Coordinates of C-alpha atoms and ligand atoms in Angstrom, one line a residue:
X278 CA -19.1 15.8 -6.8
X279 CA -20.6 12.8 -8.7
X280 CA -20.1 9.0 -6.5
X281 CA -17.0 7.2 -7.5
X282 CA -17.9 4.6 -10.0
X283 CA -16.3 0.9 -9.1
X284 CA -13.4 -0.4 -10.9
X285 CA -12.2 3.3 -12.0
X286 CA -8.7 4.4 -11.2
X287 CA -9.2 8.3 -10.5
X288 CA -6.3 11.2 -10.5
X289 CA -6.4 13.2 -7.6
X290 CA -6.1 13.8 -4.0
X291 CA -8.0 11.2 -1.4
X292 CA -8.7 13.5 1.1
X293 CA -10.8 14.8 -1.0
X294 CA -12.4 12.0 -3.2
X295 CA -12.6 9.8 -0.4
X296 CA -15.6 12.1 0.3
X297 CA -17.6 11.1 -2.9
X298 CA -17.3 7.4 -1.9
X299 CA -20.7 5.9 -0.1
X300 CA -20.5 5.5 3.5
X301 CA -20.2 1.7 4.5
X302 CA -19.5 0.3 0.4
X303 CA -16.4 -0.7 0.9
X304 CA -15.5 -4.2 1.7
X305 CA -11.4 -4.1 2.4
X306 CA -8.8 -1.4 2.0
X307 CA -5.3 -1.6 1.1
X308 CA -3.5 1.5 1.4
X309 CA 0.4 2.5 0.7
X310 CA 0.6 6.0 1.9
X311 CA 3.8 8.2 1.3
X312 CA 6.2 7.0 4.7
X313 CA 8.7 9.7 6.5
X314 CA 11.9 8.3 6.8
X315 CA 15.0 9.6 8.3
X316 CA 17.3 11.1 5.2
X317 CA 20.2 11.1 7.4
X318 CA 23.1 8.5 6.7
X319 CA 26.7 8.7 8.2
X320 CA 28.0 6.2 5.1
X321 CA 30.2 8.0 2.7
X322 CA 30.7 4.9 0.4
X323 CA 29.1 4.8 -3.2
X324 CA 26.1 2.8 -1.8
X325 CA 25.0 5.8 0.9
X326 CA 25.6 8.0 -2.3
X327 CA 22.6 5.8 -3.9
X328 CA 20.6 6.0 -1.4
X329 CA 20.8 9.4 -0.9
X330 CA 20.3 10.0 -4.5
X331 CA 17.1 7.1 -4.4
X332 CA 15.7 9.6 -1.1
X333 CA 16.0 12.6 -3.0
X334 CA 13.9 11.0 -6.1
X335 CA 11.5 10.0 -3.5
X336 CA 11.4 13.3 -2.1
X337 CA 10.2 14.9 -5.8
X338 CA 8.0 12.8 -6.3
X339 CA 6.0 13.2 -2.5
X340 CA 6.6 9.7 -1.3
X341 CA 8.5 10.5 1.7
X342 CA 6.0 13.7 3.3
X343 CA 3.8 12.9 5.7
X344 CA 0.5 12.4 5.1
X345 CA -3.0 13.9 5.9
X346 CA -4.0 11.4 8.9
X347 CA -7.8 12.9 9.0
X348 CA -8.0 10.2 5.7
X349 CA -8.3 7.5 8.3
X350 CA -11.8 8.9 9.4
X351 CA -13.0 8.6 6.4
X352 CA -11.6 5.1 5.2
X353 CA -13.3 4.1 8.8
X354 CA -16.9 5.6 7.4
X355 CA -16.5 3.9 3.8
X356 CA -15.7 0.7 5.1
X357 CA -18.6 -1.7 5.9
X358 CA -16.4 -3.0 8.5
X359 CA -13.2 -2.3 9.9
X360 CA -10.6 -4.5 7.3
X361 CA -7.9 -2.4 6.5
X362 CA -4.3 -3.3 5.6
X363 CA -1.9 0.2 6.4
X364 CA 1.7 -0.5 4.7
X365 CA 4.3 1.6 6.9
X366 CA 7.5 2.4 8.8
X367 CA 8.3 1.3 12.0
X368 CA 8.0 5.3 13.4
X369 CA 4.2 5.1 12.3
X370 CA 2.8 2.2 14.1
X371 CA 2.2 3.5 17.3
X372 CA 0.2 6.4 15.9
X373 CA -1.7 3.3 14.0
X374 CA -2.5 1.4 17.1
X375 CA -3.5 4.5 18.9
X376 CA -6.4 5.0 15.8
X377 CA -7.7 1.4 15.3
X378 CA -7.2 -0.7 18.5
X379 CA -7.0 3.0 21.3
X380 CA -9.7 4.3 19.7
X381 CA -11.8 2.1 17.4
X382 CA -11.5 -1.3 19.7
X383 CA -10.0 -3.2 16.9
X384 CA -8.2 -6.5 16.7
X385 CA -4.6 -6.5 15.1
X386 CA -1.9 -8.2 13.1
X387 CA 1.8 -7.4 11.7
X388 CA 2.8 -8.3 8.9
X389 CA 6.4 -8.0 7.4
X390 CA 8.0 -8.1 4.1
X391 CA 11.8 -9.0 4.4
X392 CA 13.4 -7.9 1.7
X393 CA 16.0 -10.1 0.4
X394 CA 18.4 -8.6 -1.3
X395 CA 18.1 -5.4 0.6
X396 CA 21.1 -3.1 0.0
X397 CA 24.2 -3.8 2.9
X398 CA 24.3 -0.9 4.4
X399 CA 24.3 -1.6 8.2
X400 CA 26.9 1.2 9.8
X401 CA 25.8 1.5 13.5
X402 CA 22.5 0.4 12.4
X403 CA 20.3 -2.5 11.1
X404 CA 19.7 -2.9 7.7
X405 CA 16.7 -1.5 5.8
X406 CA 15.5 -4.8 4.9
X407 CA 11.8 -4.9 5.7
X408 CA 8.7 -2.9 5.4
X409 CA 5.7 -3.6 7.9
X410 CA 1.6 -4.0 6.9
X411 CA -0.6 -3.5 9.8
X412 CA -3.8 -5.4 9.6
X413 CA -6.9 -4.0 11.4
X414 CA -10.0 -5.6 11.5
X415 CA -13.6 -4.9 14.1
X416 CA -15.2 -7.5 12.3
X417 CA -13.6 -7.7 9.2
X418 CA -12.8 -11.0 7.6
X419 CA -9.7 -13.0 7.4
X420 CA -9.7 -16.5 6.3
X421 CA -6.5 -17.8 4.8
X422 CA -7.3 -21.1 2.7
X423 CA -3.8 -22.7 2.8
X424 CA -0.6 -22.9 4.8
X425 CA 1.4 -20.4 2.7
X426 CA -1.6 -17.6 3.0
X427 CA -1.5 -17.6 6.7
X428 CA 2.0 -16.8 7.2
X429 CA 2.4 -13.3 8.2
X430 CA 6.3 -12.7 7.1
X431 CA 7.1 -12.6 3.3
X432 CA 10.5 -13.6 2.4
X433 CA 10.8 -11.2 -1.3
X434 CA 12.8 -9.6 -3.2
X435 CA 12.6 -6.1 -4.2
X436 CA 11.2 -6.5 -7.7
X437 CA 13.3 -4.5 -9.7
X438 CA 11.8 -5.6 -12.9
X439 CA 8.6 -4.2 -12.0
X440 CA 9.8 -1.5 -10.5
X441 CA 11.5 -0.4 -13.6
X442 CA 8.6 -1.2 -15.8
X443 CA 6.3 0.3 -14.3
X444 CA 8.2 3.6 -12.8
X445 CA 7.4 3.8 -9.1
X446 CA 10.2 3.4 -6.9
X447 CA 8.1 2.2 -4.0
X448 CA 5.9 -0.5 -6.1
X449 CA 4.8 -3.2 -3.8
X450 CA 5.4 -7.2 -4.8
X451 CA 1.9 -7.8 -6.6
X452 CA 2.2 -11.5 -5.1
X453 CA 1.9 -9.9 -1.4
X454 CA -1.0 -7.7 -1.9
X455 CA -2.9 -10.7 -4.1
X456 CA -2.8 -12.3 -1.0
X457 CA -4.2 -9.8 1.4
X458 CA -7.1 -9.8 -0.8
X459 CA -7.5 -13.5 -1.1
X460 CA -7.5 -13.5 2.3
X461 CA -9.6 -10.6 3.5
X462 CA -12.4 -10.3 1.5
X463 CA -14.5 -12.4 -0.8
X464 CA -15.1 -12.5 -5.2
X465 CA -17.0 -9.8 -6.0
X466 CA -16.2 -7.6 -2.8
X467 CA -14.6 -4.2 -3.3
X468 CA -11.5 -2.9 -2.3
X469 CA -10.1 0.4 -2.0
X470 CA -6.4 1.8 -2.4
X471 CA -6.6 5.6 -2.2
X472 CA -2.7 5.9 -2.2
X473 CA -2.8 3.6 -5.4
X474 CA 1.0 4.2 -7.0
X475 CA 1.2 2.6 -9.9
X476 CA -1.9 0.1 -9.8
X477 CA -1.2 -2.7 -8.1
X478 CA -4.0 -3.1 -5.9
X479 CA -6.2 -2.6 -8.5
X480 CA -4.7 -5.3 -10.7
X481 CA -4.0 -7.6 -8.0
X482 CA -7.8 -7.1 -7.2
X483 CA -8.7 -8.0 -11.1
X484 CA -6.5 -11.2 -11.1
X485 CA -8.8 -12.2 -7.9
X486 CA -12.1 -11.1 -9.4
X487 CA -12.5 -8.5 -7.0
X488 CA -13.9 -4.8 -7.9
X489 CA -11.8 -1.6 -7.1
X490 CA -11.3 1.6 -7.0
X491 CA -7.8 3.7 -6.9
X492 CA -6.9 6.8 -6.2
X493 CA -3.9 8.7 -7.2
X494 CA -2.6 12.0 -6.8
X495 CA 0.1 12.0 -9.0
X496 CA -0.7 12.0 -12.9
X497 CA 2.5 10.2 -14.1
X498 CA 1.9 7.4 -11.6
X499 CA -2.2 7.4 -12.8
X500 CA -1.6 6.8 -15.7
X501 CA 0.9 4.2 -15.5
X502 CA -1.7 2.6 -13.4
X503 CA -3.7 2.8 -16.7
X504 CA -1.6 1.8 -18.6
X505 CA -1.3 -2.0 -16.2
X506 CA -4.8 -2.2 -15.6
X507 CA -5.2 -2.1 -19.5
X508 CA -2.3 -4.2 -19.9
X509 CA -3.8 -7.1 -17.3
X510 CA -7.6 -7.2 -18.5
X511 CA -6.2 -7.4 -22.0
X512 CA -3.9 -10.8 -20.5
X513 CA -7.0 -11.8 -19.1
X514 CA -9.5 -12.0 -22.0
Ligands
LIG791 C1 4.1 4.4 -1.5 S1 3.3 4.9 -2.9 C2 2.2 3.6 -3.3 C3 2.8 2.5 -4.2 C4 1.9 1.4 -4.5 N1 1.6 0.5 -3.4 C5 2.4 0.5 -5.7 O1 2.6 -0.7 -5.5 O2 2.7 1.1 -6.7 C6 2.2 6.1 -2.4 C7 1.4 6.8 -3.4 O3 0.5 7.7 -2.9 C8 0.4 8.9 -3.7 N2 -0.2 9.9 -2.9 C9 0.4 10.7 -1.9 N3 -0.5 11.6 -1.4 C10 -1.7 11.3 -2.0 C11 -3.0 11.8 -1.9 N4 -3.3 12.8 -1.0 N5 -4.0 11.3 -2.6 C12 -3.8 10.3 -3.5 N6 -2.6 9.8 -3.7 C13 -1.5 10.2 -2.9 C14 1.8 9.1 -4.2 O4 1.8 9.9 -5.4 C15 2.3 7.7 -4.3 O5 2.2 7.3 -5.7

């Protein structure tokens, strides 16, 4: 397999393409990766139905399986340093910590999105209001140039207008991960997302004049991202 060229989206799965990626050429990754969540919900009302009906979408489309955690060997070989941002559920973090800080001696950081107008459903449980990004760094840079950058909960909204645009029910605020870049690597570095959605790593990484590369399994969501990469650099001219 030929080496991935930079600032190409590619359809696919990472476990494999990861492998035609130079050892130590990356300099920050961002990854999403499909989250297991528990399907089970005791509400009857017409929200629970939505939900329900939102988990099974998710289910079709491979966004709540678990992953191939052998990828994180690999993301630690491509980097040039440990600097690695892992969106995920609360279940997942200790397996995290166990990789990065247990095994790979690395400094760490959570971050949180709150989600503001997360749906009310709180019946014998909290509400699903907030999805956590795990920063890991041996080395790795992180150098926030204002107040706002540094803070480490972001108080968002659920972008529905994106998410309807663009077609991926789990599209993350493009504000957020623009800032993760800003503040973890430098112009001109290059960052990978090899869970990459619908694109917005790689467009958050052309609006900070970083180079990318994306991986995405499913073709739908690839060429969405196409179609907003296209739709950005043609913004941008
Ligand atoms: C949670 S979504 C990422 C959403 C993204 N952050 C965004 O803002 O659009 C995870 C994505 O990973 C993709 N995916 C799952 N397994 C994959 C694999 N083995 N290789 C590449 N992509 C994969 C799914 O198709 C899905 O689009």
């Amino acid at each position: 397999m030929h080496k991935l060229d930079i600032n190409q989206v590619y359809n696919g799965d990472s476990n494999l393409m990861i492998k035609s990626i130079e050892s130590e050429s990356v300099d920050l990754v961002i990854i999403d990766p499909p989250y297991k969540i528990r399907k089970k919900t005791d509400e009857i009302n017409s929200l629970a139905k939505a939900v329900k009906k939102y988990n099974e979408e998710l289910q079709r489309d491979n966004l709540i399986n678990e992953y191939d955690k052998s990828i994180l060997e690999e993301l630690v070989r491509v980097m040039k340093r440990i600097n690695i941002y892992i969106w995920c559920n609360g279940e997942q973090i200790p397996s995290y910590i166990d990789f990065f800080v247990n095994k790979y001696k690395c400094k760490m950081d959570i971050l949180v999105w709150n989600k503001t107008n997360a749906m009310p459903l709180f019946n014998n449980k909290y509400m699903t209001d907030k999805e956590y990004c795990l920063y890991f760094r041996k080395g790795g840079y992180c150098n926030p140039q204002c107040y706002e950058d540094a803070k480490t909960v972001f108080y968002l909204p659920i972008n529905s207008k994106d998410k309807k645009k663009w077609i991926h029910p789990t599209i993350k605020p493009l504000s957020i991960i623009r800032t993760l870049i800003r503040n973890s690597s430098k112009e001109g570095d290059l960052v990978l997302d090899c869970f990459l959605g619908s694109g917005t790593t790689a467009v958050a990484s052309i609006l900070e004049k970083r180079n990318y590369i994306g991986i995405e399994l499913n073709k739908k969501y690839y060429d969405i991202s196409i179609q907003r990469i296209n739709e950005i650099k043609e913004c941008d001219k």
